[in-house]
CSV table of C-alpha atoms and ligand atoms in Angstrom, one decimal:
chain,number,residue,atom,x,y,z
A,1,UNK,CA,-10.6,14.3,48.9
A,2,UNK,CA,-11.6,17.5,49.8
A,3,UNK,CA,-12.6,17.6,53.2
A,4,UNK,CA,-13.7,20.5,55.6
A,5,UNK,CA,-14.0,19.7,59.5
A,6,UNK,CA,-16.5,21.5,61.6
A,7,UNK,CA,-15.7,22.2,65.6
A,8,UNK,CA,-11.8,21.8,65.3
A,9,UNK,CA,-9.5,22.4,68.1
A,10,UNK,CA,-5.9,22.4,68.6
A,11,UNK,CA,-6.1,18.6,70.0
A,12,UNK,CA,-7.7,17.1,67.5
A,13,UNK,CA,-6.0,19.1,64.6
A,14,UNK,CA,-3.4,17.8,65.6
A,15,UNK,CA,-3.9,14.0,66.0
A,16,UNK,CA,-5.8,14.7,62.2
A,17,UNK,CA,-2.8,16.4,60.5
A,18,UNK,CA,-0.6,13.2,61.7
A,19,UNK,CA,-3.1,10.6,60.6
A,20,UNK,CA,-3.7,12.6,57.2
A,21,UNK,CA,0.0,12.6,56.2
A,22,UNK,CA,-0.9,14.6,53.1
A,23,UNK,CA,-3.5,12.0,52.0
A,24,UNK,CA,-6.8,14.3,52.1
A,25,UNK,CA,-7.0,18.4,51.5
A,26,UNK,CA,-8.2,19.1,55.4
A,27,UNK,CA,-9.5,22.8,55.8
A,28,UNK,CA,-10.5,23.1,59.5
A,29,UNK,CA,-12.9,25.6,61.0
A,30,UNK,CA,-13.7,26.1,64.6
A,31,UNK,CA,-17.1,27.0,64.0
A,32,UNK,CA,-20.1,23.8,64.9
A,33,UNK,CA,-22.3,22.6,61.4
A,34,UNK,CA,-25.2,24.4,62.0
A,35,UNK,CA,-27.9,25.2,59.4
A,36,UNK,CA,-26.0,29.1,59.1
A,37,UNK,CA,-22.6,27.6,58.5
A,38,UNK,CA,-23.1,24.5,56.3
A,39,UNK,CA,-22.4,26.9,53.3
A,40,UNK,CA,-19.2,26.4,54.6
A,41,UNK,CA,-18.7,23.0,53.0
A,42,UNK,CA,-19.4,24.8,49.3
A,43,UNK,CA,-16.9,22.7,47.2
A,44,UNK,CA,-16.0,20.3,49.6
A,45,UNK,CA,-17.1,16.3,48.9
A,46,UNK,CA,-16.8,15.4,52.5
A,47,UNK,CA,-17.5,17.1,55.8
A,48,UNK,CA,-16.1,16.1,59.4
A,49,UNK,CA,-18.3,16.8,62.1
A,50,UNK,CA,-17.8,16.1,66.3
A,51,UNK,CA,-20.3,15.6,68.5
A,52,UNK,CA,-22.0,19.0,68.9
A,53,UNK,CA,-22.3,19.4,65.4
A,54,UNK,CA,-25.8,19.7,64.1
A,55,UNK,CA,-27.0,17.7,60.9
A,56,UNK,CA,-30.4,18.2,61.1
A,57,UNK,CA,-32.8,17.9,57.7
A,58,UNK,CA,-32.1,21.9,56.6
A,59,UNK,CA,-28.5,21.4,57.4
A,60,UNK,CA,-28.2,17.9,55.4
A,61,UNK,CA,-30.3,19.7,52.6
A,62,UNK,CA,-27.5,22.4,52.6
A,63,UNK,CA,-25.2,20.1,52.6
A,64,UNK,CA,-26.1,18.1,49.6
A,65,UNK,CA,-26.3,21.4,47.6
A,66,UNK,CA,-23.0,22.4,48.6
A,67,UNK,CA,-21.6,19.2,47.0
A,68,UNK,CA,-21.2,17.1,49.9
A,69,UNK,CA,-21.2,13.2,49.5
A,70,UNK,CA,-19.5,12.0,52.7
A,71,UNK,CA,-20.1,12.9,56.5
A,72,UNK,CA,-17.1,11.4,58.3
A,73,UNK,CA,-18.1,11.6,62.0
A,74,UNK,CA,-15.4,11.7,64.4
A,75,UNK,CA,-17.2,10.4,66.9
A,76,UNK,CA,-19.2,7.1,68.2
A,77,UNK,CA,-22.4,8.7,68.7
A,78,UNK,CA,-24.5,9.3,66.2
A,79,UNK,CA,-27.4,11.0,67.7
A,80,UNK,CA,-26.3,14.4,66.4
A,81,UNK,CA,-27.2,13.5,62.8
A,82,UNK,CA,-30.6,12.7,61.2
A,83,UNK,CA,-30.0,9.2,59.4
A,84,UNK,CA,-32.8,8.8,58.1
A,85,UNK,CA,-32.8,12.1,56.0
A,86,UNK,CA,-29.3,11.9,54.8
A,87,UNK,CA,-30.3,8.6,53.7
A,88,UNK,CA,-32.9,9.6,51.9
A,89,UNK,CA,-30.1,12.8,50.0
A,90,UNK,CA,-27.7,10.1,49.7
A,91,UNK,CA,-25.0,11.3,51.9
A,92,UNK,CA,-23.0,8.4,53.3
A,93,UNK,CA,-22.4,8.8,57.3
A,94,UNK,CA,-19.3,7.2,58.7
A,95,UNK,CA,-18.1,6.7,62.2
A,96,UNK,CA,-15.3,5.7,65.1
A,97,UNK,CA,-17.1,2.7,66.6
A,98,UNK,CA,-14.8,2.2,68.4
A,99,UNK,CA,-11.5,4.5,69.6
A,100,UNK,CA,-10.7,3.7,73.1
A,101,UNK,CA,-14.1,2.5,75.6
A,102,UNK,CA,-10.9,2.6,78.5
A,103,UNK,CA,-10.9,6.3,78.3
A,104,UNK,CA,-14.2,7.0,78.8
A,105,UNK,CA,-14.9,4.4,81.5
A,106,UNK,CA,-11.9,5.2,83.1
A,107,UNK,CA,-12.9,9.2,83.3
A,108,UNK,CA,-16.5,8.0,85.0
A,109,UNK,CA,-14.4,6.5,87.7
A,110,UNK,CA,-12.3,9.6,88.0
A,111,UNK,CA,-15.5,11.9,87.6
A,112,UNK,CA,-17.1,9.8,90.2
A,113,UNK,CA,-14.2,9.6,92.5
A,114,UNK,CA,-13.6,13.4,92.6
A,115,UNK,CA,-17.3,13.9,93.8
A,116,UNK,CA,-17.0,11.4,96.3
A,117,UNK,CA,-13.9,12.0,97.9
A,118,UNK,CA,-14.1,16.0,97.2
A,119,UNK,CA,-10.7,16.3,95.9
A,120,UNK,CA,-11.8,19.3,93.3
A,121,UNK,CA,-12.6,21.2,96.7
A,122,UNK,CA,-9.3,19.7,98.3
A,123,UNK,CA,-6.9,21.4,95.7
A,124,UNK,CA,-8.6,24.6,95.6
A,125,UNK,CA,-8.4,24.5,99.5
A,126,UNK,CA,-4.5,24.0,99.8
A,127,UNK,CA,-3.9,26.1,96.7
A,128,UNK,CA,-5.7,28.8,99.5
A,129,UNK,CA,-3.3,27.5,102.0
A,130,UNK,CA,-6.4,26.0,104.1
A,131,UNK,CA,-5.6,22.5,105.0
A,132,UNK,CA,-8.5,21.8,106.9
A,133,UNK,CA,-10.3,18.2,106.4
A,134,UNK,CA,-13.7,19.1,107.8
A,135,UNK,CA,-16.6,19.5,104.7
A,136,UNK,CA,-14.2,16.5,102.6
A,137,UNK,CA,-15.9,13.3,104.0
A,138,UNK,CA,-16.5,10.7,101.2
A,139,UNK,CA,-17.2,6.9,101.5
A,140,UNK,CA,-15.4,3.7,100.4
A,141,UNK,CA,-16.5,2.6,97.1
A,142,UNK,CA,-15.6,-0.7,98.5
A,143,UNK,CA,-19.3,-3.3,99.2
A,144,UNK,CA,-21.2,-0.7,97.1
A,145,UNK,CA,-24.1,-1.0,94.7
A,146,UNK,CA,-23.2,0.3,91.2
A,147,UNK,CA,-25.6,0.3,88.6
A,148,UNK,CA,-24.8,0.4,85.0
A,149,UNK,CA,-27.2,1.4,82.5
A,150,UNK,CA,-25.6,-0.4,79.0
A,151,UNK,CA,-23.1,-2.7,78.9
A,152,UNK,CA,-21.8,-2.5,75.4
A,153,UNK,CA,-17.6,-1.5,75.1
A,154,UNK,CA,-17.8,1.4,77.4
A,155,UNK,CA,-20.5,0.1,79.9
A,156,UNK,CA,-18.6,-3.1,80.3
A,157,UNK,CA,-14.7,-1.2,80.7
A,158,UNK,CA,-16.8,-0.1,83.1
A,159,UNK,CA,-18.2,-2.4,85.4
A,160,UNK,CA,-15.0,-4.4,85.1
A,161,UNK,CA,-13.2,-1.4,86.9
A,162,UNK,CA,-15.9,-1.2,89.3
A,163,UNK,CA,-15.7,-5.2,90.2
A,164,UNK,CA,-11.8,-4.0,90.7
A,165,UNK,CA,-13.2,-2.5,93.8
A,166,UNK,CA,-15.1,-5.0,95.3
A,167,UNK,CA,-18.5,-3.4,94.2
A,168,UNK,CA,-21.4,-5.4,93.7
A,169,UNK,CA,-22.5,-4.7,90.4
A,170,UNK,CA,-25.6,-4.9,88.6
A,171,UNK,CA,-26.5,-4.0,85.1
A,172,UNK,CA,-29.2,-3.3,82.5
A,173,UNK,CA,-29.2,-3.4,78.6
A,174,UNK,CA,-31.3,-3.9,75.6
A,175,UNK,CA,-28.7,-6.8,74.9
A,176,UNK,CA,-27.8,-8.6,77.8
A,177,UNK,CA,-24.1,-10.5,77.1
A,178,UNK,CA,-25.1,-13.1,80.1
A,179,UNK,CA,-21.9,-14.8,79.2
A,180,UNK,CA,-19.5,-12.2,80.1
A,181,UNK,CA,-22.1,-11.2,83.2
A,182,UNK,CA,-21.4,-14.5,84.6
A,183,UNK,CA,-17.5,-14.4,83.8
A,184,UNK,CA,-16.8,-10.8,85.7
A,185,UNK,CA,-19.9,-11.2,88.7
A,186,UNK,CA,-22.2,-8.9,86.9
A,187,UNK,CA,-25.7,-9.2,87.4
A,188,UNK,CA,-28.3,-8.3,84.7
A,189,UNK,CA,-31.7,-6.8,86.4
A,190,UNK,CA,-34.7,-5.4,85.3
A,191,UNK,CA,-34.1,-1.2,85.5
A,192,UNK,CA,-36.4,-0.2,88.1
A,193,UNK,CA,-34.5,-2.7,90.3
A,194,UNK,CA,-31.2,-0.9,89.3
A,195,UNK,CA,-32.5,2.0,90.1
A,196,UNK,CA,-33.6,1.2,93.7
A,197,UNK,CA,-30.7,-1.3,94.7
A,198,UNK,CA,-28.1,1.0,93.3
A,199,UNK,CA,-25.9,3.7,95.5
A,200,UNK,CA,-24.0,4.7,92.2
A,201,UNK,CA,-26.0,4.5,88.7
A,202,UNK,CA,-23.6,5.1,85.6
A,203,UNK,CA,-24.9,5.6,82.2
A,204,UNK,CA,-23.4,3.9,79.2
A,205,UNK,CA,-26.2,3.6,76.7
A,206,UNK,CA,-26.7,5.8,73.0
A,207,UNK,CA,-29.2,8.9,73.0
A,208,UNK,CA,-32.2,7.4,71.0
A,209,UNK,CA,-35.4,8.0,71.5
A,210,UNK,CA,-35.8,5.0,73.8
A,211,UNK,CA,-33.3,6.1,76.1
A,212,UNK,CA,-34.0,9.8,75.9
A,213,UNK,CA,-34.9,11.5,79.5
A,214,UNK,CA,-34.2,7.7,81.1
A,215,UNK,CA,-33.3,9.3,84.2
A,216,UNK,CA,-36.5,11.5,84.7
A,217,UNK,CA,-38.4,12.6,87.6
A,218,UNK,CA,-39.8,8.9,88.2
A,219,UNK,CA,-36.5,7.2,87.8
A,220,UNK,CA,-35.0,9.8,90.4
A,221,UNK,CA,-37.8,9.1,92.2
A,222,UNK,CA,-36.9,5.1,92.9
A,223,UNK,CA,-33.6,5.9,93.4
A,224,UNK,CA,-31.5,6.2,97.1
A,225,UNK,CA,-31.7,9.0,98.6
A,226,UNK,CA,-28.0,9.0,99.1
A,227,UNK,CA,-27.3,8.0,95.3
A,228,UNK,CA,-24.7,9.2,93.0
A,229,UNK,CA,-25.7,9.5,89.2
A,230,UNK,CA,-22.5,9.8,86.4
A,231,UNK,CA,-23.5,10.2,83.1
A,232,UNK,CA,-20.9,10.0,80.7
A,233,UNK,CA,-23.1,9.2,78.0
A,234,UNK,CA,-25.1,12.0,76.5
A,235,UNK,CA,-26.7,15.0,78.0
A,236,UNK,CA,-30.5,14.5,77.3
A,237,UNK,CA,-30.1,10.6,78.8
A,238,UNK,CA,-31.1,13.0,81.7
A,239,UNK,CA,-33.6,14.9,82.2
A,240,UNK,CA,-32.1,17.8,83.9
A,241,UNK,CA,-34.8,19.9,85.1
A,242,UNK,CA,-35.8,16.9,87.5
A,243,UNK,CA,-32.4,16.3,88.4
A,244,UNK,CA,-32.3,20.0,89.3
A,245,UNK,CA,-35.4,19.4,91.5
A,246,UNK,CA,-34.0,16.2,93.3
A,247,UNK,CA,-30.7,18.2,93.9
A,248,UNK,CA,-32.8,20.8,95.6
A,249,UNK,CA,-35.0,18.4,97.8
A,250,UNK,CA,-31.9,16.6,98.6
A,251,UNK,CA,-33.6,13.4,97.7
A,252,UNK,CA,-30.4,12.1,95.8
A,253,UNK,CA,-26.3,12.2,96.8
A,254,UNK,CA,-25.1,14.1,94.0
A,255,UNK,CA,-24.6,14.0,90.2
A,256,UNK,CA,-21.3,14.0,88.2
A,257,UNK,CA,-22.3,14.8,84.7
A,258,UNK,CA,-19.5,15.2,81.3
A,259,UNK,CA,-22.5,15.9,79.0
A,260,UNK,CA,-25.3,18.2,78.8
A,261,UNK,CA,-28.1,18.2,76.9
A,262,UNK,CA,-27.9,21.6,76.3
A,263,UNK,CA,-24.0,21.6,75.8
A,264,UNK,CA,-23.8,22.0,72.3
A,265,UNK,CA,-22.6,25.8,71.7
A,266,UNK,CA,-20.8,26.2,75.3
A,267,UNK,CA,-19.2,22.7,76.0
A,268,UNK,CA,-15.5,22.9,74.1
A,269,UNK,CA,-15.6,26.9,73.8
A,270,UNK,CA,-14.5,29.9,76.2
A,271,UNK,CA,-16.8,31.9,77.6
A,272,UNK,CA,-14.8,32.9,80.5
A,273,UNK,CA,-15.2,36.2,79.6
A,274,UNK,CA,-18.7,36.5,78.8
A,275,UNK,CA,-20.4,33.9,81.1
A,276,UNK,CA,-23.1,31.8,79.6
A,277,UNK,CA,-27.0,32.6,78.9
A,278,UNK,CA,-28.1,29.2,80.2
A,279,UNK,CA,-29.8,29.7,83.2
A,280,UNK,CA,-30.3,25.6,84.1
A,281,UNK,CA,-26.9,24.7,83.5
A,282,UNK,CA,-25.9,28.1,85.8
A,283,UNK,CA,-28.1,26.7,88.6
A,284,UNK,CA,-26.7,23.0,88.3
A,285,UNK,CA,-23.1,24.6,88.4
A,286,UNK,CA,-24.6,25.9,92.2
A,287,UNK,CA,-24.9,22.8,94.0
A,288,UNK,CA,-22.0,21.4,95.6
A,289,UNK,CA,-22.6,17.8,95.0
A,290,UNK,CA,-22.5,18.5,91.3
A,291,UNK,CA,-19.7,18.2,89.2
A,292,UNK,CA,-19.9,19.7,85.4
A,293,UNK,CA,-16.6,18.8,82.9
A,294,UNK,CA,-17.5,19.6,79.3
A,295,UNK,CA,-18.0,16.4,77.3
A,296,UNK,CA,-14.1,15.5,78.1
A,297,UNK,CA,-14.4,11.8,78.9
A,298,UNK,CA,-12.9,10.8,75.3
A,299,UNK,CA,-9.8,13.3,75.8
A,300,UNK,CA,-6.9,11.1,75.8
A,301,UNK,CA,-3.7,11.0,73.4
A,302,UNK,CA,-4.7,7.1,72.9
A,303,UNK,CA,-8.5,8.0,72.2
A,304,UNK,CA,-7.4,11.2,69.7
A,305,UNK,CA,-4.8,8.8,67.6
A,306,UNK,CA,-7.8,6.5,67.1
A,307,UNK,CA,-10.2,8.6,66.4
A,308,UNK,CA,-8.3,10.7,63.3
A,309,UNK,CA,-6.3,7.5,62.1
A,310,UNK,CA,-9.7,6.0,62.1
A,311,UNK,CA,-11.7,8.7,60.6
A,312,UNK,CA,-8.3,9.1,57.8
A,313,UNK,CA,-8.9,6.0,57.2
A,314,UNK,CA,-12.6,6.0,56.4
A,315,UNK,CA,-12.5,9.4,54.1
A,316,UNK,CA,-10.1,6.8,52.3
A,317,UNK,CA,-11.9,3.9,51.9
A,318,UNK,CA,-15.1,6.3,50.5
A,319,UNK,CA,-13.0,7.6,48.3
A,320,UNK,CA,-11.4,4.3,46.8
A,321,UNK,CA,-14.9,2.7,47.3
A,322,UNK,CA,-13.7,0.2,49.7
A,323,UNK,CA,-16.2,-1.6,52.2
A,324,UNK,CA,-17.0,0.5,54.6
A,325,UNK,CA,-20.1,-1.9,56.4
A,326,UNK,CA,-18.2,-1.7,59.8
A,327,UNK,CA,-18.2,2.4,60.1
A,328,UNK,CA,-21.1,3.3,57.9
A,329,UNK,CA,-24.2,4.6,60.1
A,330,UNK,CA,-27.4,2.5,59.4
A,331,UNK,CA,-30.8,3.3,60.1
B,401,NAI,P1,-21.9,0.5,72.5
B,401,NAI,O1,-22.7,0.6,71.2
B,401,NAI,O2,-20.7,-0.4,72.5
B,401,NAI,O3,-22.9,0.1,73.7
B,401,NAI,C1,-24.1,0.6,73.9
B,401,NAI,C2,-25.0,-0.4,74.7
B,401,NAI,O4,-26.2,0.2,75.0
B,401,NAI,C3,-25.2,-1.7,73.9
B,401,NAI,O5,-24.9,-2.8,74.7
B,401,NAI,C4,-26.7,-1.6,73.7
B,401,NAI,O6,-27.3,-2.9,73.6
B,401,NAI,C5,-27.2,-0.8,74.8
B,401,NAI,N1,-28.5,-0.1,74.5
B,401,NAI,C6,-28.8,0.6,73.4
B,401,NAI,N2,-30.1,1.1,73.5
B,401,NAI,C7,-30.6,0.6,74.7
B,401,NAI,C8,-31.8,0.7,75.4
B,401,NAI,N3,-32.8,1.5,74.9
B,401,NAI,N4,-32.0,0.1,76.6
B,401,NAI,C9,-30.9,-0.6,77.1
B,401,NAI,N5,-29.7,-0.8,76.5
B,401,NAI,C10,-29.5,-0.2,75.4
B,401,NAI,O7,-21.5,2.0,72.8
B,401,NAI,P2,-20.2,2.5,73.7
B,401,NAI,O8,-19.0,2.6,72.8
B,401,NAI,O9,-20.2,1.7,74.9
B,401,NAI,O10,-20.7,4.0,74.0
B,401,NAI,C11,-21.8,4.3,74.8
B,401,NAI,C12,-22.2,5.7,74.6
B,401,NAI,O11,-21.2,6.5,75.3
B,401,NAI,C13,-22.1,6.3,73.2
B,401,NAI,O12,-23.3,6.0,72.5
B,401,NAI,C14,-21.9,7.8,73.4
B,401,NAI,O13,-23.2,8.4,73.4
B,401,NAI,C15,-21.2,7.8,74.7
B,401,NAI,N6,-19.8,8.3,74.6
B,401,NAI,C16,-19.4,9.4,75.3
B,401,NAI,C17,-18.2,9.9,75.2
B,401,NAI,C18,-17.7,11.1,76.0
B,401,NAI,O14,-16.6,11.7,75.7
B,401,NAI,N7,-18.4,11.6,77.0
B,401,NAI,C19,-17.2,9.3,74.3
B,401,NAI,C20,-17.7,8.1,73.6
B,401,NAI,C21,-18.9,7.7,73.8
């Protein structure tokens, strides 16, 4: 098939070009699918699209009249994409279920880790010869409250690491799996609980318009005072100009965030030399109890092989009309 992937960059070319072995006609662009570049995919039957690619209904529209027949996410998340209207054009979405829940789960731990015990500010300080310990206090993880906001593959990696420390955990989810709850010591609450109880809350849940903004002002304003938030999930999961106003008032601990809701056009590009126009996520790069990485949780070579073999794999099966129930997005 002819396929054209959107947002490429060297990494995931990469991993792509040694899933493809020559099976598909891959032309990759760096530029995101946006309503101004989905001309792009003029003569293509399939388009590849990461997760700050935009298929909203103009864009699909576009799309169809280009040709396309197949959108071949390489990505678990399908918030990006309007299902319903592609549905309604017939273009087929396919996704990576799954690719590798230990790389994300094990990056919040790492995210939330480098917060705590300051060790970003402990390399730049050696690196300035300055080996002084005062301004790195952290705690022990040990006897803490973490709160987990979905348990599905990457919530529950998750927790499991978590219960590795010797953290009391608790949990929330549409979906409780009480089973494995009881196996690994987790404990299902109601949310409100989780936020009040919890001195870490980690979000693990899709962006959907039920869990859109579930950390807003009034969540925050349950929460410790000394609380730590990590949100590896999606950006608008949080509502950031509350979380910006809790930072200020010091009312919580600090925030380690991967994703943005507002990341789509400066997370994965370099704009070291131009700076950025966003003045929110300028003022959350301020704070010191804020770390910012830019949607990287997935990055692993374990993760990338999945993710390409995976997506090869379902261009393939489209192609050869195979049954693709297990990757195709549903409404
Ligand atoms: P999953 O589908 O296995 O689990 C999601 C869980 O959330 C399910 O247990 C579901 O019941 C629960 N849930 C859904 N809606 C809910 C609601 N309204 N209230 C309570 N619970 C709800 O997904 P997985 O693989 O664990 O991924 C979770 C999210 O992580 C993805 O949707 C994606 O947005 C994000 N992600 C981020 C990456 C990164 O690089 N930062 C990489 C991969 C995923």
């Amino acid at each position: 098939m002819k396929v054209v992937v959107f947002d490429t960059h060297k990494f995931d070319r990469m991993a792509l070009e040694a899933a493809n072995q020559g099976q598909h006609e891959l032309r990759f662009l760096e530029v995101r699918l946006t309503e101004e570049t989905a001309l792009l995919a003029s003569g293509y039957e399939a388009v590849c699209l990461f997760a700050n690619d935009r298929a909203d209904e103009k864009t699909l529209r576009s799309l169809k009249s280009a040709g396309v027949k197949l959108i071949a996410l390489r990505s678990a998340g399908f918030n990006h994409v309007d299902i319903k209207c592609a549905k309604s054009l017939q273009l087929t979405v396919v996704r990576v279920p799954a690719y590798s829940p230990y790389a994300v789960a094990e990056y919040t731990v790492a995210l939330l880790q480098t917060l705590n015990r300051k060790i970003h500010k402990a390399h730049n300080r050696v690196h300035d010869m300055n080996f002084s310990l005062d301004g790195l206090v952290g705690f022990d993880l040990h006897g803490k409250t973490v709160g987990v906001v979905g348990t599905g593959k990457i919530g529950k990696v998750f927790c499991q690491i978590m219960r590795g420390y010797d953290c009391r955990v608790l949990a929330c989810d549409g979906q409780p799996d009480i089973d494995w709850g009881f196996k690994h010591n987790v404990q299902y609450v109601e949310r409100e609980f989780l936020f009040k109880e919890s001195d870490i809350v980690s979000l693990h849940v899709p962006l959907t318009p039920e869990t859109n903004h579930i950390i807003d002002a009034s969540a925050l304003g349950l929460m410790k005072k000394d609380v730590i938030i990590v949100n590896t999930g999606r950006g608008a999961l949080i509502e950031t100009q509350a979380l910006i106003s809790s930072l200020k008032e010091q009312c919580i601990g600090g925030a380690c965030l991967d994703v943005y809701e507002e990341e789509a056009g400066i997370f994965f590009s370099d704009l070291s030399e131009n700076g950025i126009n966003d003045d929110i996520l300028a003022r959350l790069l301020t704070f010191p109890n804020v770390l910012v990485t830019s949607h990287q949780a997935f990055l692993t070579r374990e993760a990338l092989k999945n993710i390409a073999e995976t997506t090869i794999s379902n261009i393939s099966k489209f192609e050869k009309n195979l049954d693709i129930s297990d990757v195709e997005v549903k409404i």
